[in-house]
Amino acid sequence: MREVNHRAKNMLSVVAAIARQTATNPEDFVELFSERIQALSANQDLLIRNGWHGVEIEDLVRAQLSPFAGLMGSRIVVRGPKLRVNAASAQAIGLALHELATNAGKYGALSTDRGRVDIRWGRGGDTFTMSWNEREGPPVSAPKRRGFGTTVMEAMAERSVDGTVDLDYAPSGLAWRLTCPAANALEPANSQVEGN
């Protein structure tokens, strides 16, 4: 029972943070808040289905990109080995993917008929990496202000896995890359170097 209480309190803390940060734009509050809560809910559904024992990364990617499901395999390429992220990482990485997908749909590669997104992940030695690269979309420039989405894509993702995020607003397309110790992001069976 304590574990359920702990998870509920953590979830309410995340919801409160989402509400506070989303409220900076009152005109779009209801729509943005609803979308972010739905993204959080998609993460929760996956975690509950897996008994809180992590989530297959591909399942997490597909859940967060479900509004673009028709583009999977053609304009959205998803590649990586079968790995499971732990519950805490699934929450943060899932929300980062949601923000990346939302931005791509509004302003980036998925806002046009030609743009493409390449999502990859992998483990090399003791390091886990995940990347999102857009191309063939409209020219990209860094946002004028740092909003909640940027905070989720960078700081929240970094803190959840004690890693680093490189976010590049290159004119040719947005590039996001998360790098961290594998043991911080992956389920224990996946965080070991293969063969050990």
Backbone as ProteinMPNN parsed JSONL, in Angstrom:
{"seq_chain_A": "MREVNHRAKNMLSVVAAIARQTATNPEDFVELFSERIQALSANQDLLIRNGWHGVEIEDLVRAQLSPFAGLMGSRIVVRGPKLRVNAASAQAIGLALHELATNAGKYGALSTDRGRVDIRWGRGGDTFTMSWNEREGPPVSAPKRRGFGTTVMEAMAERSVDGTVDLDYAPSGLAWRLTCPAANALEPANSQVEGN", "coords_chain_A": {"N_chain_A": [[0.817, -1.192, 0.0], [1.999, 1.212, 0.707], [3.697, 1.652, -1.452], [1.898, 2.162, -3.579], [0.762, 4.534, -2.615], [3.058, 6.158, -2.621], [3.636, 6.237, -5.404], [1.301, 7.492, -6.312], [1.523, 10.019, -5.068], [3.862, 10.945, -6.313], [2.927, 11.085, -8.946], [0.931, 13.037, -8.719], [2.531, 15.205, -8.081], [3.908, 15.537, -10.489], [1.752, 16.185, -12.178], [0.939, 18.604, -10.975], [3.221, 20.164, -11.501], [3.143, 20.209, -14.294], [0.728, 21.614, -14.648], [1.353, 24.123, -13.434], [3.478, 25.023, -15.079], [2.296, 25.006, -17.617], [0.383, 26.925, -17.34], [1.504, 29.356, -17.952], [0.755, 30.271, -20.383], [-2.133, 31.372, -20.791], [-4.134, 31.437, -22.823], [-3.961, 29.082, -24.306], [-4.131, 27.148, -22.391], [-6.007, 25.029, -21.564], [-6.051, 23.237, -23.774], [-3.279, 22.582, -24.116], [-2.645, 21.627, -21.527], [-4.392, 19.43, -21.341], [-3.374, 17.8, -23.436], [-0.839, 17.226, -22.422], [-1.452, 15.854, -20.073], [-2.713, 13.643, -21.191], [-0.495, 12.496, -22.457], [1.009, 11.796, -20.213], [-0.769, 9.963, -19.14], [-0.695, 7.969, -21.11], [1.875, 7.002, -20.681], [1.507, 5.978, -18.092], [-0.398, 3.959, -18.578], [1.146, 2.106, -20.058], [3.083, 1.456, -18.117], [1.514, 0.326, -16.068], [0.414, -1.867, -17.428], [2.708, -3.347, -17.61], [3.264, -4.025, -15.044], [4.678, -2.136, -13.56], [7.312, -2.636, -14.131], [9.05, -1.41, -15.898], [9.262, -0.384, -19.405], [9.077, -1.345, -22.787], [11.129, 0.323, -25.05], [10.39, 0.871, -27.706], [7.597, 0.562, -27.569], [6.977, 2.706, -25.905], [7.766, 4.883, -27.507], [5.99, 4.562, -29.681], [3.523, 4.877, -28.378], [3.644, 7.572, -27.54], [3.814, 8.847, -29.969], [1.42, 8.339, -31.153], [-0.563, 10.079, -32.36], [0.552, 10.401, -34.842], [0.582, 7.962, -36.055], [-0.003, 6.956, -38.617], [2.144, 7.752, -40.093], [4.283, 6.275, -39.341], [7.042, 4.314, -40.17], [7.1, 5.274, -42.75], [7.462, 8.216, -42.939], [8.306, 8.563, -40.376], [10.84, 7.065, -38.748], [11.673, 4.427, -36.674], [14.085, 3.06, -34.687], [15.998, 0.64, -32.989], [17.507, -1.509, -30.5], [15.833, -4.161, -28.697], [14.979, -2.957, -25.76], [14.312, -2.191, -22.325], [13.114, 0.551, -20.576], [13.355, 1.832, -17.249], [10.742, 2.517, -14.785], [10.749, 5.244, -13.797], [12.337, 6.533, -15.71], [10.817, 6.039, -17.975], [8.615, 7.704, -17.584], [9.734, 10.353, -17.748], [11.157, 10.292, -20.231], [9.087, 9.588, -21.926], [7.408, 11.874, -21.693], [9.164, 13.772, -22.769], [9.36, 12.817, -25.414], [6.704, 13.234, -26.173], [6.599, 16.066, -26.14], [8.518, 16.629, -28.117], [7.269, 15.447, -30.359], [4.881, 16.942, -30.463], [5.883, 19.536, -30.985], [7.15, 19.019, -33.44], [4.933, 18.467, -35.003], [3.58, 20.902, -34.982], [5.45, 22.932, -35.716], [7.731, 21.832, -36.86], [9.327, 19.121, -38.63], [7.103, 17.407, -39.013], [5.079, 19.097, -39.655], [4.801, 19.581, -42.276], [4.311, 18.156, -45.592], [6.509, 16.725, -46.38], [8.476, 16.398, -44.45], [10.619, 14.523, -42.205], [11.233, 12.218, -39.497], [13.639, 10.758, -37.462], [14.048, 8.352, -35.1], [16.079, 6.979, -32.728], [17.672, 4.541, -30.615], [19.987, 3.078, -28.288], [22.483, 0.963, -26.765], [25.744, 1.244, -25.709], [28.391, -0.285, -24.398], [28.545, 0.856, -21.153], [26.735, 2.867, -21.548], [23.699, 4.505, -22.379], [21.899, 5.707, -25.134], [19.667, 7.924, -26.788], [18.001, 9.276, -29.566], [16.496, 11.93, -31.489], [15.856, 13.061, -34.598], [15.118, 15.511, -36.92], [14.308, 16.222, -40.339], [14.093, 17.733, -43.606], [11.97, 19.416, -43.133], [10.379, 22.602, -42.39], [12.601, 25.49, -42.18], [14.466, 25.669, -39.15], [14.553, 27.403, -36.042], [15.867, 28.542, -32.914], [13.654, 28.731, -30.083], [12.186, 31.84, -28.964], [11.622, 32.177, -26.3], [12.075, 30.239, -23.355], [10.151, 27.588, -22.766], [7.814, 25.358, -21.052], [7.868, 22.96, -22.499], [10.493, 22.851, -23.523], [11.866, 22.675, -21.126], [11.001, 20.152, -20.262], [12.039, 18.538, -22.332], [14.768, 18.902, -21.991], [15.931, 19.555, -19.174], [14.251, 17.984, -17.409], [14.381, 15.433, -18.563], [17.165, 15.027, -18.397], [17.614, 15.092, -15.572], [16.095, 12.889, -14.724], [17.56, 10.656, -15.442], [20.11, 11.174, -14.742], [21.77, 12.251, -16.752], [22.825, 13.695, -19.896], [21.448, 16.084, -22.15], [21.499, 16.987, -25.47], [20.374, 19.562, -27.347], [19.687, 20.728, -30.402], [18.945, 23.328, -32.456], [19.211, 23.252, -35.336], [19.187, 24.782, -38.567], [18.463, 22.932, -40.575], [16.95, 21.047, -39.264], [15.503, 20.006, -36.163], [17.429, 18.53, -33.58], [17.702, 16.166, -31.045], [19.317, 14.685, -28.347], [19.782, 12.239, -25.96], [21.963, 11.164, -23.471], [23.231, 8.846, -21.174], [24.255, 7.011, -18.175], [23.725, 3.574, -18.652], [22.643, 2.041, -16.567], [21.108, 3.872, -15.191], [18.852, 4.391, -16.686], [17.787, 2.07, -17.846], [16.034, -1.05, -17.329], [17.252, -3.379, -14.896], [18.132, -5.896, -16.099], [18.642, -5.059, -18.672], [20.582, -3.143, -18.414], [23.048, -4.172, -18.056], [26.164, -4.88, -19.61], [26.165, -6.586, -22.663], [26.714, -10.058, -22.579], [27.77, -10.158, -20.07]], "CA_chain_A": [[0.0, 0.0, 0.0], [2.892, 2.37, 0.726], [4.204, 1.863, -2.814], [0.822, 2.811, -4.334], [0.69, 5.897, -2.109], [4.248, 6.848, -3.122], [3.442, 6.468, -6.839], [0.233, 8.489, -6.459], [2.07, 11.331, -4.708], [4.765, 11.344, -7.397], [2.11, 11.441, -10.104], [0.293, 14.33, -8.441], [3.588, 16.215, -8.189], [4.137, 15.764, -11.911], [0.575, 16.904, -12.688], [1.014, 19.98, -10.47], [4.281, 20.846, -12.253], [2.616, 20.433, -15.638], [-0.268, 22.686, -14.552], [2.048, 25.401, -13.177], [4.257, 25.436, -16.243], [1.404, 25.227, -18.748], [-0.421, 28.118, -17.052], [2.167, 30.573, -18.415], [0.082, 30.668, -21.612], [-3.543, 31.153, -20.453], [-5.007, 31.241, -23.991], [-3.902, 27.685, -24.753], [-3.955, 26.301, -21.219], [-6.821, 23.806, -21.532], [-5.596, 22.312, -24.809], [-1.933, 22.094, -23.8], [-2.702, 20.841, -20.3], [-5.048, 18.155, -21.681], [-2.447, 16.989, -24.219], [0.251, 16.749, -21.553], [-2.026, 14.846, -19.172], [-2.899, 12.441, -22.008], [0.837, 11.894, -22.625], [1.316, 11.176, -18.927], [-1.664, 8.816, -19.038], [-0.174, 6.916, -21.995], [3.002, 6.397, -19.953], [0.951, 5.202, -16.977], [-1.013, 2.745, -19.128], [2.221, 1.166, -20.371], [3.694, 0.994, -16.87], [0.561, -0.544, -15.376], [0.374, -3.117, -18.194], [3.957, -4.071, -17.367], [3.432, -4.222, -13.607], [5.674, -1.172, -13.082], [8.65, -3.19, -14.339], [9.622, -0.789, -17.078], [8.519, -0.343, -20.658], [9.863, -1.474, -24.016], [11.302, 1.666, -25.605], [9.578, 1.027, -28.921], [6.207, 0.77, -27.146], [6.903, 4.072, -25.391], [7.825, 5.776, -28.674], [4.741, 4.448, -30.446], [2.43, 5.454, -27.587], [3.738, 9.031, -27.547], [3.643, 9.34, -31.334], [0.177, 7.781, -31.69], [-1.258, 10.964, -33.307], [1.223, 10.316, -36.139], [0.729, 6.524, -36.33], [-0.05, 6.722, -40.054], [3.428, 8.128, -40.697], [5.31, 5.343, -38.866], [7.582, 3.459, -41.212], [7.322, 6.031, -43.984], [8.112, 9.486, -42.61], [8.873, 8.425, -39.029], [11.605, 5.819, -38.65], [11.929, 4.073, -35.279], [15.076, 1.981, -34.725], [16.788, 0.385, -31.795], [17.376, -2.872, -29.982], [14.775, -4.389, -27.712], [15.429, -2.545, -24.434], [13.251, -1.705, -21.442], [13.485, 1.629, -19.66], [12.706, 1.682, -15.945], [9.515, 3.302, -14.632], [11.032, 6.678, -13.675], [12.817, 6.996, -17.013], [9.702, 5.986, -18.919], [7.809, 8.917, -17.398], [10.422, 11.538, -18.261], [11.438, 10.14, -21.651], [7.787, 9.649, -22.598], [6.978, 13.274, -21.783], [10.054, 14.441, -23.723], [8.909, 12.4, -26.741], [5.451, 13.939, -26.434], [6.913, 17.458, -26.483], [9.188, 16.62, -29.416], [6.259, 15.153, -31.384], [3.979, 18.088, -30.552], [6.596, 20.611, -31.675], [7.354, 18.616, -34.837], [3.643, 18.588, -35.68], [3.175, 22.311, -35.096], [6.447, 23.819, -36.312], [8.887, 21.133, -37.414], [9.29, 18.204, -39.765], [5.786, 16.79, -39.231], [4.111, 20.148, -39.995], [4.749, 19.639, -43.737], [4.057, 16.862, -46.227], [7.766, 16.093, -46.752], [9.391, 16.231, -43.327], [10.886, 13.185, -41.681], [11.789, 12.12, -38.152], [14.378, 9.517, -37.226], [14.171, 8.122, -33.662], [16.951, 5.824, -32.503], [18.206, 4.339, -29.271], [20.896, 1.952, -28.206], [23.368, 0.872, -25.622], [27.125, 0.94, -26.053], [29.09, -0.415, -23.126], [27.73, 1.252, -20.003], [26.032, 4.096, -21.907], [22.445, 4.459, -23.134], [21.634, 6.916, -25.903], [18.423, 7.999, -27.544], [18.033, 10.499, -30.361], [15.363, 12.369, -32.321], [16.407, 13.948, -35.622], [14.166, 15.942, -37.945], [14.885, 16.732, -41.577], [13.19, 18.027, -44.716], [10.856, 20.243, -42.693], [10.68, 24.027, -42.538], [13.813, 25.907, -41.464], [14.289, 25.683, -37.696], [15.313, 28.38, -35.25], [15.638, 28.371, -31.476], [12.518, 29.533, -29.609], [12.544, 33.116, -28.336], [11.547, 32.005, -24.854], [12.204, 28.864, -22.891], [8.887, 27.176, -22.179], [7.741, 24.084, -20.34], [8.28, 21.888, -23.402], [11.958, 22.81, -23.545], [12.266, 22.181, -19.805], [10.757, 18.708, -20.262], [12.96, 17.891, -23.272], [16.146, 18.997, -21.519], [16.206, 19.413, -17.733], [13.529, 16.87, -16.789], [14.967, 14.195, -19.09], [18.503, 14.891, -17.819], [17.533, 14.755, -14.14], [15.503, 11.566, -14.493], [18.543, 9.593, -15.701], [21.428, 11.73, -14.421], [22.475, 12.255, -18.022], [22.89, 14.973, -20.596], [20.654, 16.233, -23.361], [21.954, 17.968, -26.454], [19.232, 20.023, -28.127], [20.249, 21.577, -31.447], [17.964, 23.904, -33.366], [19.894, 23.462, -36.613], [18.225, 25.179, -39.603], [18.025, 21.772, -41.354], [16.02, 20.241, -38.48], [15.776, 19.86, -34.736], [18.098, 17.296, -33.162], [17.688, 15.955, -29.587], [20.055, 13.458, -28.016], [19.917, 11.932, -24.535], [23.049, 10.234, -23.169], [23.305, 8.626, -19.728], [24.657, 5.649, -17.804], [22.656, 2.609, -18.934], [22.034, 1.6, -15.307], [20.173, 4.895, -14.711], [17.654, 4.465, -17.517], [17.265, 0.773, -18.27], [15.75, -2.086, -16.346], [18.528, -4.034, -14.56], [18.553, -6.921, -17.054], [19.08, -4.373, -19.891], [21.645, -2.181, -18.161], [24.317, -4.896, -18.063], [26.793, -5.019, -20.921], [25.867, -7.917, -23.184], [27.725, -11.069, -22.338], [28.147, -10.155, -18.639]], "C_chain_A": [[0.863, 1.259, 0.0], [3.399, 2.702, -0.668], [3.162, 2.567, -3.675], [0.699, 4.268, -3.909], [1.858, 6.73, -2.638], [4.083, 7.197, -4.602], [2.374, 7.529, -7.077], [0.743, 9.892, -6.137], [3.035, 11.833, -5.778], [3.982, 11.819, -8.616], [1.45, 12.801, -9.899], [1.312, 15.466, -8.492], [3.873, 16.55, -9.647], [2.973, 16.556, -12.511], [0.602, 18.365, -12.236], [2.076, 20.776, -11.226], [3.816, 21.154, -13.672], [1.619, 21.588, -15.619], [0.407, 24.042, -14.361], [2.755, 25.904, -14.422], [3.376, 25.737, -17.45], [0.615, 26.517, -18.573], [0.25, 29.411, -17.504], [1.542, 31.094, -19.704], [-1.412, 30.442, -21.45], [-4.456, 30.878, -21.647], [-5.08, 29.78, -24.411], [-3.883, 26.684, -23.608], [-4.713, 24.983, -21.308], [-6.322, 22.796, -22.553], [-4.231, 21.722, -24.47], [-1.919, 21.208, -22.561], [-3.305, 19.468, -20.579], [-4.106, 17.242, -22.457], [-1.341, 16.413, -23.339], [-0.245, 15.698, -20.562], [-2.271, 13.549, -19.94], [-1.566, 11.732, -22.239], [1.252, 11.166, -21.352], [0.484, 9.91, -18.742], [-1.184, 7.654, -19.917], [1.008, 6.215, -21.335], [2.491, 5.496, -18.837], [0.336, 3.897, -17.464], [0.049, 1.684, -19.42], [2.839, 0.587, -19.101], [2.782, 0.027, -16.115], [0.481, -1.895, -16.084], [1.593, -3.981, -17.93], [4.251, -4.24, -15.884], [4.504, -3.333, -12.997], [7.099, -1.7, -13.199], [9.247, -2.657, -15.633], [8.772, -0.966, -18.311], [9.498, -0.566, -21.809], [9.945, -0.089, -24.646], [10.442, 1.859, -26.853], [8.109, 1.248, -28.577], [5.998, 2.199, -26.644], [6.883, 5.079, -26.541], [6.496, 5.749, -29.417], [3.551, 5.042, -29.685], [2.456, 6.973, -27.648], [3.581, 9.631, -28.94], [2.353, 8.829, -31.974], [-0.595, 8.751, -32.594], [-0.667, 10.912, -34.724], [1.408, 8.864, -36.578], [0.748, 6.223, -37.821], [1.26, 7.036, -40.768], [4.571, 7.188, -40.287], [5.748, 4.436, -40.013], [7.802, 4.178, -42.532], [8.074, 7.318, -43.678], [8.706, 9.496, -41.2], [9.537, 7.057, -38.946], [11.971, 5.618, -37.183], [12.877, 2.875, -35.286], [15.809, 1.867, -33.397], [16.594, -1.038, -31.331], [16.23, -2.961, -28.971], [15.351, -4.108, -26.326], [14.239, -2.027, -23.648], [13.803, -0.587, -20.563], [12.744, 1.407, -18.349], [11.542, 2.668, -15.818], [9.784, 4.804, -14.58], [11.492, 7.256, -15.009], [11.695, 7.021, -18.041], [8.842, 7.238, -18.811], [8.469, 10.101, -18.073], [10.685, 11.449, -19.764], [10.143, 10.197, -22.449], [7.29, 11.07, -22.748], [7.863, 14.059, -22.752], [9.65, 14.087, -25.157], [7.609, 13.097, -27.126], [5.726, 15.381, -26.868], [7.597, 17.552, -27.842], [8.178, 16.4, -30.543], [5.304, 16.335, -31.57], [4.637, 19.229, -31.32], [6.821, 20.281, -33.147], [6.067, 18.772, -35.637], [3.2, 20.03, -35.886], [4.142, 23.137, -35.927], [7.534, 23.111, -37.107], [8.568, 20.21, -38.57], [7.914, 17.606, -40.037], [4.696, 17.821, -39.525], [3.989, 20.319, -41.503], [4.48, 18.239, -44.279], [5.334, 16.09, -46.537], [8.654, 15.741, -45.575], [9.468, 14.808, -42.802], [11.478, 13.276, -40.273], [12.436, 10.75, -38.013], [14.595, 9.401, -35.72], [14.977, 6.843, -33.468], [17.345, 5.744, -31.035], [19.143, 3.142, -29.299], [21.733, 2.01, -26.947], [24.75, 0.5, -26.141], [27.918, 0.891, -24.764], [28.141, -0.08, -21.985], [26.878, 2.484, -20.286], [24.773, 3.806, -22.725], [22.302, 5.776, -23.876], [20.292, 6.786, -26.61], [18.447, 9.311, -28.304], [16.76, 10.675, -31.173], [15.955, 13.358, -33.308], [15.356, 14.227, -36.675], [14.93, 16.426, -39.168], [13.775, 16.95, -42.594], [11.921, 18.76, -44.29], [11.175, 21.707, -42.94], [11.966, 24.389, -41.796], [13.522, 26.079, -39.968], [15.097, 26.823, -37.095], [14.952, 28.158, -33.78], [14.456, 29.235, -31.041], [13.013, 30.801, -28.907], [12.48, 33.04, -26.814], [11.603, 30.514, -24.524], [10.92, 28.477, -22.168], [8.969, 25.836, -21.478], [8.211, 22.929, -21.217], [9.793, 21.729, -23.45], [12.488, 22.276, -22.221], [12.105, 20.667, -19.731], [11.784, 17.99, -21.134], [14.398, 17.888, -22.757], [16.267, 18.625, -20.042], [15.522, 18.205, -17.109], [14.109, 15.532, -17.257], [16.353, 13.959, -18.488], [18.451, 14.425, -16.367], [17.033, 13.339, -13.913], [16.513, 10.44, -14.639], [19.968, 10.016, -15.355], [22.323, 11.701, -15.662], [22.583, 13.643, -18.604], [21.997, 14.922, -21.829], [21.303, 17.309, -24.213], [20.75, 18.293, -27.318], [19.761, 21.046, -29.116], [19.135, 22.016, -32.397], [18.644, 24.246, -34.683], [18.852, 23.855, -37.658], [17.667, 24.002, -40.397], [17.052, 20.87, -40.599], [16.459, 20.086, -37.043], [16.448, 18.515, -34.462], [18.14, 17.274, -31.633], [18.415, 14.658, -29.321], [20.222, 13.363, -26.506], [21.029, 10.896, -24.378], [23.136, 10.089, -21.657], [23.892, 7.252, -19.443], [23.47, 4.695, -18.017], [21.922, 2.193, -17.66], [21.018, 2.609, -14.774], [18.86, 4.909, -15.468], [16.994, 3.117, -17.776], [16.948, -0.13, -17.091], [17.042, -2.861, -16.094], [19.002, -5.079, -15.565], [19.099, -6.296, -18.326], [20.275, -3.469, -19.659], [23.021, -2.838, -18.104], [24.877, -4.93, -19.481], [26.537, -6.44, -21.387], [27.035, -8.855, -22.97], [28.186, -11.116, -20.889], [27.047, -10.715, -17.788]], "O_chain_A": [[0.509, 2.257, -0.628], [3.52, 3.871, -1.034], [3.504, 3.48, -4.427], [0.547, 5.147, -4.757], [1.67, 7.873, -3.055], [4.359, 8.326, -5.007], [2.531, 8.376, -7.956], [0.431, 10.845, -6.85], [3.027, 13.018, -6.113], [4.327, 12.824, -9.238], [1.419, 13.622, -10.815], [0.978, 16.576, -8.907], [4.06, 17.715, -9.996], [3.195, 17.498, -13.271], [0.319, 19.263, -13.029], [1.854, 21.94, -11.556], [4.069, 22.242, -14.189], [1.666, 22.454, -16.493], [0.07, 25.004, -15.05], [2.641, 27.077, -14.778], [3.687, 26.639, -18.228], [0.219, 27.138, -19.56], [-0.375, 30.47, -17.446], [1.774, 32.243, -20.079], [-1.928, 29.427, -21.918], [-5.448, 30.163, -21.508], [-6.135, 29.298, -24.823], [-3.645, 25.497, -23.829], [-4.114, 23.92, -21.142], [-6.183, 21.615, -22.232], [-4.044, 20.507, -24.528], [-1.264, 20.166, -22.541], [-2.787, 18.455, -20.108], [-4.037, 16.045, -22.179], [-0.955, 15.254, -23.493], [0.477, 14.751, -20.25], [-2.06, 12.465, -19.397], [-1.508, 10.503, -22.22], [1.781, 10.056, -21.406], [0.983, 8.902, -18.241], [-1.261, 6.494, -19.513], [1.138, 4.993, -21.412], [2.983, 4.383, -18.656], [0.52, 2.851, -16.843], [-0.12, 0.514, -19.078], [3.089, -0.615, -19.014], [3.248, -0.98, -15.583], [0.48, -2.941, -15.436], [1.522, -5.207, -18.017], [5.378, -4.567, -15.511], [5.165, -3.721, -12.033], [7.988, -1.272, -12.463], [9.886, -3.402, -16.376], [7.717, -1.599, -18.283], [10.61, -0.037, -21.802], [8.931, 0.598, -24.762], [9.831, 2.913, -27.024], [7.441, 2.047, -29.233], [4.972, 2.821, -26.921], [6.081, 6.012, -26.544], [5.942, 6.799, -29.743], [2.667, 5.645, -30.295], [1.409, 7.603, -27.793], [3.246, 10.808, -29.07], [2.204, 8.878, -33.195], [-1.241, 8.289, -33.534], [-1.312, 11.329, -35.686], [2.291, 8.568, -37.383], [1.456, 5.311, -38.248], [1.461, 6.632, -41.914], [5.682, 7.286, -40.809], [4.921, 3.868, -40.727], [8.609, 3.735, -43.35], [9.211, 7.488, -44.117], [9.525, 10.357, -40.879], [8.877, 6.024, -39.06], [12.507, 6.516, -36.533], [12.544, 1.813, -35.812], [16.182, 2.863, -32.776], [15.633, -1.701, -31.72], [15.739, -1.95, -28.47], [16.11, -4.911, -25.783], [13.285, -1.495, -24.215], [14.824, -0.751, -19.894], [11.641, 0.861, -18.335], [11.384, 3.554, -16.658], [9.101, 5.566, -15.264], [11.078, 8.351, -15.39], [11.631, 7.921, -18.878], [8.39, 7.775, -19.822], [7.842, 10.784, -18.883], [10.463, 12.418, -20.491], [10.103, 10.787, -23.529], [6.8, 11.444, -23.813], [7.368, 14.919, -23.479], [9.604, 14.964, -26.019], [7.434, 13.502, -28.275], [5.152, 15.859, -27.847], [7.295, 18.447, -28.632], [8.225, 17.086, -31.564], [4.959, 16.687, -32.698], [4.02, 19.821, -32.205], [6.7, 21.154, -34.007], [6.097, 19.161, -36.805], [2.517, 20.338, -36.863], [3.719, 23.95, -36.749], [8.19, 23.731, -37.945], [7.673, 20.468, -39.375], [7.59, 17.325, -41.191], [3.522, 17.467, -39.634], [3.17, 21.111, -41.971], [4.426, 17.266, -43.526], [5.266, 14.921, -46.919], [9.509, 14.864, -45.694], [8.537, 14.012, -42.931], [12.126, 14.257, -39.909], [11.865, 9.728, -38.392], [15.253, 10.253, -35.123], [14.617, 5.777, -33.966], [17.35, 6.743, -30.316], [19.099, 2.311, -30.206], [21.692, 2.973, -26.18], [24.901, -0.444, -26.917], [28.1, 1.916, -24.107], [27.064, -0.665, -21.869], [26.349, 3.089, -19.354], [24.78, 2.978, -23.636], [22.555, 6.841, -23.312], [19.853, 5.695, -26.973], [18.859, 10.339, -27.767], [16.055, 9.718, -31.494], [16.5, 14.386, -32.904], [14.774, 13.308, -37.252], [16.034, 16.962, -39.064], [12.671, 16.423, -42.46], [10.914, 18.731, -44.999], [12.145, 22.02, -43.63], [12.375, 23.673, -40.883], [12.462, 26.573, -39.583], [16.179, 27.162, -37.576], [13.876, 27.654, -33.456], [14.267, 30.337, -31.557], [14.104, 30.831, -28.337], [13.202, 33.757, -26.122], [11.222, 29.662, -25.327], [10.638, 28.982, -21.081], [10.044, 25.254, -21.33], [8.88, 22.016, -20.732], [10.31, 20.613, -23.421], [13.45, 21.509, -22.199], [12.971, 19.974, -19.197], [12.336, 16.963, -20.737], [15.161, 16.969, -23.056], [16.659, 17.507, -19.707], [16.153, 17.469, -16.35], [14.306, 14.617, -16.458], [16.685, 12.836, -18.111], [19.149, 13.488, -15.977], [17.501, 12.657, -13.001], [16.351, 9.381, -14.032], [20.922, 9.294, -15.645], [23.451, 11.21, -15.635], [22.451, 14.643, -17.897], [21.817, 13.878, -22.456], [21.616, 18.399, -23.735], [20.171, 17.408, -27.948], [20.23, 22.113, -28.719], [18.48, 21.198, -33.044], [18.651, 25.405, -35.098], [17.742, 23.321, -37.645], [16.524, 24.054, -40.851], [16.398, 20.021, -41.206], [17.653, 20.041, -36.748], [16.079, 17.494, -35.042], [18.562, 18.244, -31.003], [18.169, 13.649, -29.982], [20.731, 14.279, -25.86], [21.038, 9.876, -25.067], [23.118, 11.085, -20.934], [24.017, 6.424, -20.345], [22.348, 4.99, -17.604], [20.705, 2.013, -17.68], [20.15, 2.24, -13.983], [17.853, 5.389, -14.948], [15.773, 3.037, -17.911], [17.513, 0.007, -16.006], [17.858, -2.987, -17.007], [20.197, -5.131, -15.855], [19.926, -6.906, -19.004], [20.927, -3.062, -20.621], [24.041, -2.15, -18.102], [24.117, -5.002, -20.447], [26.672, -7.389, -20.614], [28.194, -8.487, -23.157], [28.922, -12.027, -20.511], [27.187, -10.789, -16.568]]}, "name": "protein", "num_of_chains": 1, "seq": "MREVNHRAKNMLSVVAAIARQTATNPEDFVELFSERIQALSANQDLLIRNGWHGVEIEDLVRAQLSPFAGLMGSRIVVRGPKLRVNAASAQAIGLALHELATNAGKYGALSTDRGRVDIRWGRGGDTFTMSWNEREGPPVSAPKRRGFGTTVMEAMAERSVDGTVDLDYAPSGLAWRLTCPAANALEPANSQVEGN"}
